[in-house]
Amino acid sequence: MRRRDLLKLGGLAALGATASACGGSGSGSDGKNVQLQFMYWGSTFEKAAVERMLKQYEQKHAGVKVKPLYTPDEYDVKLNTLVASNRLPDAGYVPLAMSYRLGQQGKLVNLFPYLKKYPQLAGYLPDAYLWSGQDNLHGVATANEIELLWFSKSAVAAAGVTPPADAASAWTWDQLVENAYKLTIDQNGKHPDESGFDPKQIKQFGISSSITYGAAWYGFLRSNGVDFADESGKKCLLDTPEAIQVFQNLQDLVYKHRVAPGPGQLAATGDDAPGTNILLKTKRVAMVVDGHWSLLDMNESKVDYGIGVLPKYKEPFTASQVAGASAVFAGTKHEQEAVELFAFHNDPRYVDLFAKGLWMPQEKKYYEDQASIDSWTKNDLHPAEFRTAVVDYARDHGVPTFGNRVKNMSTISSDVLAPALQEIETGKRPAAEILKEVTPKITSMLQGWQHTQEL
Amino acid sequence: MRRLETRWGILMALPAILGFVIFTIGPMVASAFFSLTDWTIGASPSFIGLDNYATMVKDELFWKSLSTTAYYTLGAVPLVLIVSFVVALLLNQKVRGLAVWRTIFYLPTLVPAIANVVLWIWIFNPDFGLLNSLLREGGLPGSQWIYGESTAVPSMIIMSTWGFGNTMVIFLAGLQGVPRHLYEAVSIDGGGVWRRFWHVTLPMMTPTIFYNLVVGVVGTFQVFNQAYVMTEGGPNHATLFYVYYLFRKAFTESEMGYASALAWTLFMIIMVVTFLMFRNARRWVYYEMAGAR
């Protein structure tokens, strides 16, 4: 090809780009060769599901190719490295706490102007939007997710226990403990309240509920009438009697009642314990507090599971919006297409991740309108109790988890909160002592709640 | 002719020189500069002089990570030195199947660091791990190992002995270099095994011990894998090793400026400690050829 031809082609391509940028809706990419990168994390099942989503996007948007950047571990480290070297992908997941920083630094595209163009983006649950300043919408929580009480059907049936599937009949904490006793069995078939019970040889734990993972206990905290911080977001409330009660109860599950596994008891690596699907399938644990996203892995690994709502103190509550963020990275050469991919990647009309059980929709109508609810829940992969235990529960009792809304949370968490929670987990000292020590330290680091605004 | 040779010499050495400049000196100079800035990844660095170093003095976790690392070094280095020296002494004997024994003791060193750590996670598991199972068999109480605040670092010190192969090989090489005639002289004077060891082996081995000590201290000051894979610095910061803290500040919390300052502080600490060891070495390291130098 001669140089003149090359220049001509270049000129045509530039014209095409301008035309498509002004072209408004639709793929805006016809006849073009657009290459996007989508970065994400997740289990191997999630990897396959996201790849399917990207294929669908490609089918619906001729001329656009998306390269999946699957990054299962150390996501924040790798993303930070990409930021430092200015080699960001076009769109993808962002760890929530990091998303606020990147948003403020202008590393994420402000989606606020796009809300008019993509109506479904404007119909999200209010808590899904992530603002890093007035009118600066840097992303949305990737999907809605809530914490649930998963259980092995055969284990609870054998013990004659039925975890409730609607918030109105949620167990009290005492009922949870009582039933966890029935579900905890040592190698000789004895329960913790029987003589001769061997706590060192437990075959099946009654329950597992993380002390170190904020979303797992945030619902209990709110249910007991207290929050992580006060209204100003500058005073930590973990030393209040209500909060102490929640953490003491969690600690007691392990060391007093011996119905829950302690650190290292489940398996290999502390936080990387086997997934809830494996724990229930092997009946290592009968009931597990974990996120809705487990549904995909449950179905894929053919677990005989059931879903219940969390136990309550006063009002029943569960932590919601516990997924990471999704965003479009600033500096993308194809902002239009990247925003389209963003709008597409969690749209239940096109993406089977909702019907497959990984995600819950962010759009309000999927919790309110019967046909819309049916569109993602009426299938074999969603059990009968899903409507009351998940859809209604999320809509009426979901409270957005504190971790996503407190400023400076990642430093607070790694430097102060996580070590304190680990100490509660090891059971050497009562929760009150630890929380009273750590609360003033957290208060000194708090900088308020993140910005929110009405649409 | 000579000039041509020089040119060729430089040309041949260029890849190594470039590699050193680009991948070692360059980043070091950059991090020295960044250590004087407030740089959060994504924003541009702003010069703040020595503020990062001043912050460090008040940073509880800096002191915690430094003391945890020192604790680990003080435990792991002597233990590895003793174990590898004793094993090297045994492997220096003329026994049957010597090559096989040497291979067996060296083998763990060949296991990749992360695989090694994963293996030990299982060994330390309080519930069904190898160590607690053995203790239970013996009717002894188990331990929480890496999951307990007071036992986490000692567990890692025990684990450090696993990879003593390299140190052992260096000791073995040193042992082979001890002149035979010195042993013969002791024997003629009526000295037994113990005297041979005390008056010949040990003094002749002091340079090797010194070398392994320095390399060991420098290495353990940079311990990272265990905290990264096994404990994430927990429980309750019990295994918050210095380099792991630095890594977290840099890549999780994005505080590159502060992390650079942490890196340079560690560099200085290691320099000072090494210098002190060299100063002190004059008193106890014996060089046979010292007079000839």
Short mmCIF file of N, CA and C in Angstrom, two decimals, chain A residues 74 76-77 80-81 83-84 98 101-102 105 107 199-202 205 255 262-272 284 410-411 414-416 418-420 422-423 426 428-429 441, chain B residues 39-43 59-61 118 121-122 125-128 136 142 144 146-150 228-237 245 247-256:
data_model
loop_
_atom_site.label_atom_id
_atom_site.label_comp_id
_atom_site.label_asym_id
_atom_site.label_seq_id
_atom_site.Cartn_x
_atom_site.Cartn_y
_atom_site.Cartn_z
N GLU A 74 -5.62 -10.42 43.95
CA GLU A 74 -4.89 -9.15 44.10
C GLU A 74 -5.37 -8.10 43.11
N ASP A 76 -6.85 -5.23 43.51
CA ASP A 76 -6.50 -3.85 43.80
C ASP A 76 -5.04 -3.57 43.48
N VAL A 77 -4.19 -4.56 43.76
CA VAL A 77 -2.76 -4.38 43.49
C VAL A 77 -2.53 -4.21 41.99
N ASN A 80 -4.04 -0.93 40.69
CA ASN A 80 -3.18 0.19 41.10
C ASN A 80 -1.95 0.30 40.22
N THR A 81 -1.38 -0.84 39.88
CA THR A 81 -0.20 -0.84 39.03
C THR A 81 -0.54 -0.28 37.65
N VAL A 83 -2.93 1.81 37.04
CA VAL A 83 -3.15 3.26 37.19
C VAL A 83 -1.81 3.98 37.19
N ALA A 84 -0.87 3.43 37.97
CA ALA A 84 0.44 4.08 38.08
C ALA A 84 1.15 4.14 36.72
N MET A 98 -11.65 1.77 46.43
CA MET A 98 -10.71 2.37 45.49
C MET A 98 -11.44 3.23 44.47
N ARG A 101 -11.59 6.87 45.28
CA ARG A 101 -10.32 7.57 45.07
C ARG A 101 -10.11 7.85 43.59
N LEU A 102 -10.30 6.81 42.77
CA LEU A 102 -10.08 7.00 41.34
C LEU A 102 -11.07 8.00 40.77
N GLN A 105 -9.90 11.37 41.55
CA GLN A 105 -8.70 11.70 40.77
C GLN A 105 -9.00 11.89 39.29
N LYS A 107 -9.95 9.55 37.26
CA LYS A 107 -9.52 8.37 36.49
C LYS A 107 -10.71 7.57 35.98
N PRO A 199 -15.15 -31.00 71.26
CA PRO A 199 -15.09 -29.81 70.37
C PRO A 199 -13.91 -29.84 69.41
N LYS A 200 -12.97 -30.77 69.67
CA LYS A 200 -11.81 -30.82 68.77
C LYS A 200 -12.07 -31.72 67.57
N GLN A 201 -13.13 -32.48 67.63
CA GLN A 201 -13.42 -33.42 66.54
C GLN A 201 -14.83 -33.18 66.01
N ILE A 202 -15.07 -31.97 65.53
CA ILE A 202 -16.42 -31.65 65.07
C ILE A 202 -16.58 -32.04 63.61
N PHE A 205 -20.32 -28.39 61.71
CA PHE A 205 -20.61 -27.19 62.49
C PHE A 205 -22.04 -26.74 62.16
N TYR A 255 -16.67 -19.94 70.74
CA TYR A 255 -15.96 -20.36 71.96
C TYR A 255 -16.87 -20.76 73.11
N GLY A 262 -13.79 -21.86 64.45
CA GLY A 262 -12.89 -20.76 64.77
C GLY A 262 -11.91 -20.58 63.63
N PRO A 263 -11.00 -19.60 63.79
CA PRO A 263 -10.03 -19.37 62.71
C PRO A 263 -9.18 -20.61 62.45
N GLY A 264 -9.05 -20.95 61.20
CA GLY A 264 -8.23 -22.10 60.83
C GLY A 264 -8.95 -23.42 60.91
N GLN A 265 -10.17 -23.41 61.46
CA GLN A 265 -10.85 -24.70 61.62
C GLN A 265 -11.54 -25.18 60.34
N LEU A 266 -11.85 -24.25 59.47
CA LEU A 266 -12.57 -24.68 58.27
C LEU A 266 -11.64 -25.29 57.25
N ALA A 267 -10.53 -24.65 57.02
CA ALA A 267 -9.60 -25.21 56.06
C ALA A 267 -8.41 -24.34 55.93
N ALA A 268 -7.78 -24.62 54.85
CA ALA A 268 -6.46 -24.13 54.58
C ALA A 268 -6.20 -22.70 54.97
N THR A 269 -6.74 -21.75 54.29
CA THR A 269 -6.15 -20.43 54.41
C THR A 269 -7.12 -19.38 54.93
N GLY A 270 -7.11 -19.18 56.19
CA GLY A 270 -7.87 -18.11 56.82
C GLY A 270 -9.06 -17.62 56.03
N ASP A 271 -8.89 -16.49 55.39
CA ASP A 271 -10.01 -15.88 54.68
C ASP A 271 -10.39 -16.66 53.43
N ASP A 272 -9.44 -17.40 52.87
CA ASP A 272 -9.73 -18.13 51.65
C ASP A 272 -10.27 -19.52 51.94
N ARG A 284 -19.74 -29.84 56.00
CA ARG A 284 -18.78 -29.42 57.02
C ARG A 284 -19.47 -28.39 57.91
N SER A 410 -10.60 1.89 53.46
CA SER A 410 -9.63 0.81 53.26
C SER A 410 -8.47 0.94 54.25
N THR A 411 -8.06 2.16 54.56
CA THR A 411 -6.99 2.32 55.55
C THR A 411 -7.50 1.97 56.94
N SER A 414 -7.69 -1.92 57.05
CA SER A 414 -6.47 -2.73 57.14
C SER A 414 -5.63 -2.38 58.35
N ASP A 415 -5.64 -1.10 58.76
CA ASP A 415 -4.78 -0.73 59.87
C ASP A 415 -5.40 -0.98 61.24
N VAL A 416 -6.71 -0.82 61.35
CA VAL A 416 -7.30 -0.85 62.69
C VAL A 416 -8.45 -1.86 62.84
N ALA A 418 -9.71 -4.47 60.85
CA ALA A 418 -9.49 -5.89 60.59
C ALA A 418 -8.70 -6.57 61.72
N PRO A 419 -7.59 -5.95 62.21
CA PRO A 419 -6.87 -6.60 63.30
C PRO A 419 -7.74 -6.78 64.55
N ALA A 420 -8.59 -5.77 64.83
CA ALA A 420 -9.46 -5.88 66.02
C ALA A 420 -10.45 -7.03 65.84
N GLN A 422 -10.05 -9.61 63.96
CA GLN A 422 -9.30 -10.86 64.05
C GLN A 422 -9.08 -11.25 65.51
N GLU A 423 -8.88 -10.23 66.33
CA GLU A 423 -8.66 -10.53 67.74
C GLU A 423 -9.94 -11.07 68.39
N THR A 426 -10.17 -14.63 67.45
CA THR A 426 -9.31 -15.60 68.14
C THR A 426 -9.83 -15.92 69.54
N LYS A 428 -9.53 -14.63 72.50
CA LYS A 428 -8.70 -14.53 73.72
C LYS A 428 -9.25 -13.48 74.71
N ARG A 429 -9.90 -12.46 74.16
CA ARG A 429 -10.44 -11.41 75.03
C ARG A 429 -11.89 -11.15 74.64
N LYS A 441 -9.81 4.90 68.14
CA LYS A 441 -8.83 4.94 67.03
C LYS A 441 -9.55 5.10 65.70
N TRP B 39 2.70 10.99 47.41
CA TRP B 39 2.22 10.48 46.13
C TRP B 39 1.23 9.33 46.32
N THR B 40 -0.01 9.61 46.03
CA THR B 40 -1.03 8.57 46.00
C THR B 40 -1.15 8.16 44.53
N ILE B 41 -1.14 6.87 44.29
CA ILE B 41 -1.22 6.40 42.90
C ILE B 41 -2.43 7.04 42.21
N GLY B 42 -2.20 7.57 41.04
CA GLY B 42 -3.30 8.19 40.29
C GLY B 42 -3.22 9.71 40.34
N ALA B 43 -2.68 10.23 41.46
CA ALA B 43 -2.51 11.68 41.55
C ALA B 43 -1.05 11.99 41.22
N ASP B 59 4.14 6.48 63.49
CA ASP B 59 3.27 5.43 62.96
C ASP B 59 3.43 4.15 63.78
N GLU B 60 2.39 3.84 64.54
CA GLU B 60 2.42 2.63 65.38
C GLU B 60 2.75 1.38 64.58
N LEU B 61 2.16 1.29 63.38
CA LEU B 61 2.33 0.07 62.60
C LEU B 61 3.75 -0.06 62.05
N VAL B 118 2.05 -22.92 51.02
CA VAL B 118 0.74 -23.59 51.00
C VAL B 118 0.83 -24.93 51.73
N ILE B 121 0.73 -24.25 55.36
CA ILE B 121 -0.61 -23.86 55.83
C ILE B 121 -1.34 -25.12 56.30
N TRP B 122 -1.18 -26.16 55.51
CA TRP B 122 -1.82 -27.42 55.89
C TRP B 122 -1.17 -28.02 57.13
N ASN B 125 -2.46 -26.33 60.17
CA ASN B 125 -3.91 -26.24 60.41
C ASN B 125 -4.27 -26.81 61.78
N PRO B 126 -4.93 -25.99 62.61
CA PRO B 126 -5.22 -26.44 63.97
C PRO B 126 -6.19 -27.63 64.00
N ASP B 127 -7.00 -27.74 62.97
CA ASP B 127 -8.07 -28.73 62.98
C ASP B 127 -7.58 -30.09 62.50
N PHE B 128 -7.00 -30.10 61.30
CA PHE B 128 -6.59 -31.40 60.75
C PHE B 128 -5.16 -31.38 60.22
N ARG B 136 -1.63 -34.69 68.97
CA ARG B 136 -2.79 -35.40 69.53
C ARG B 136 -2.46 -36.87 69.74
N GLY B 142 -2.58 -29.41 71.37
CA GLY B 142 -2.23 -28.80 70.09
C GLY B 142 -2.01 -27.31 70.25
N GLN B 144 -2.57 -23.27 68.16
CA GLN B 144 -3.28 -22.56 67.09
C GLN B 144 -2.32 -22.20 65.95
N ILE B 146 -0.23 -20.68 63.23
CA ILE B 146 -0.27 -19.36 62.60
C ILE B 146 -1.58 -18.61 62.84
N TYR B 147 -2.56 -19.28 63.44
CA TYR B 147 -3.84 -18.62 63.68
C TYR B 147 -3.91 -17.99 65.07
N GLY B 148 -2.89 -18.20 65.88
CA GLY B 148 -2.86 -17.60 67.22
C GLY B 148 -1.90 -16.43 67.23
N GLU B 149 -2.27 -15.39 68.00
CA GLU B 149 -1.46 -14.18 67.98
C GLU B 149 -0.05 -14.42 68.52
N SER B 150 0.04 -15.20 69.61
CA SER B 150 1.37 -15.39 70.22
C SER B 150 2.16 -16.49 69.52
N TYR B 228 2.11 -12.73 53.35
CA TYR B 228 1.27 -12.48 52.18
C TYR B 228 0.30 -13.62 51.92
N VAL B 229 0.81 -14.84 51.96
CA VAL B 229 -0.03 -15.98 51.60
C VAL B 229 -0.74 -16.59 52.82
N MET B 230 -0.03 -16.65 53.96
CA MET B 230 -0.60 -17.41 55.07
C MET B 230 -1.52 -16.60 55.96
N THR B 231 -1.14 -15.39 56.29
CA THR B 231 -1.85 -14.71 57.38
C THR B 231 -2.34 -13.32 57.04
N GLU B 232 -1.92 -12.78 55.92
CA GLU B 232 -2.24 -11.40 55.58
C GLU B 232 -1.91 -10.45 56.73
N GLY B 233 -0.81 -10.73 57.38
CA GLY B 233 -0.35 -9.85 58.46
C GLY B 233 -1.02 -10.11 59.81
N GLY B 234 -2.03 -10.95 59.84
CA GLY B 234 -2.79 -11.18 61.06
C GLY B 234 -2.24 -12.37 61.82
N PRO B 235 -2.90 -12.87 62.83
CA PRO B 235 -4.05 -12.21 63.46
C PRO B 235 -3.63 -10.99 64.27
N ASN B 236 -4.45 -9.97 64.19
CA ASN B 236 -4.22 -8.73 64.91
C ASN B 236 -2.79 -8.21 64.73
N HIS B 237 -2.32 -8.14 63.50
CA HIS B 237 -1.00 -7.61 63.16
C HIS B 237 0.16 -8.43 63.70
N TYR B 245 4.03 -4.85 55.21
CA TYR B 245 3.40 -3.56 55.53
C TYR B 245 3.68 -2.55 54.42
N PHE B 247 4.41 -3.25 51.30
CA PHE B 247 3.64 -3.67 50.12
C PHE B 247 2.18 -3.20 50.22
N ARG B 248 1.62 -3.36 51.41
CA ARG B 248 0.22 -2.96 51.60
C ARG B 248 0.04 -1.46 51.44
N LYS B 249 0.96 -0.71 52.04
CA LYS B 249 0.88 0.75 51.91
C LYS B 249 0.98 1.14 50.43
N ALA B 250 1.88 0.46 49.69
CA ALA B 250 2.12 0.84 48.30
C ALA B 250 0.97 0.44 47.40
N PHE B 251 0.58 -0.83 47.46
CA PHE B 251 -0.32 -1.32 46.42
C PHE B 251 -1.78 -1.47 46.84
N THR B 252 -2.04 -1.59 48.14
CA THR B 252 -3.44 -1.68 48.55
C THR B 252 -3.95 -0.30 48.92
N GLU B 253 -3.14 0.42 49.69
CA GLU B 253 -3.59 1.74 50.11
C GLU B 253 -3.06 2.83 49.17
N SER B 254 -2.26 2.45 48.20
CA SER B 254 -1.79 3.35 47.13
C SER B 254 -0.89 4.47 47.59
N GLU B 255 -0.37 4.38 48.82
CA GLU B 255 0.48 5.46 49.34
C GLU B 255 1.92 5.23 48.90
N MET B 256 2.21 5.50 47.64
CA MET B 256 3.52 5.19 47.09
C MET B 256 4.64 6.01 47.73
#
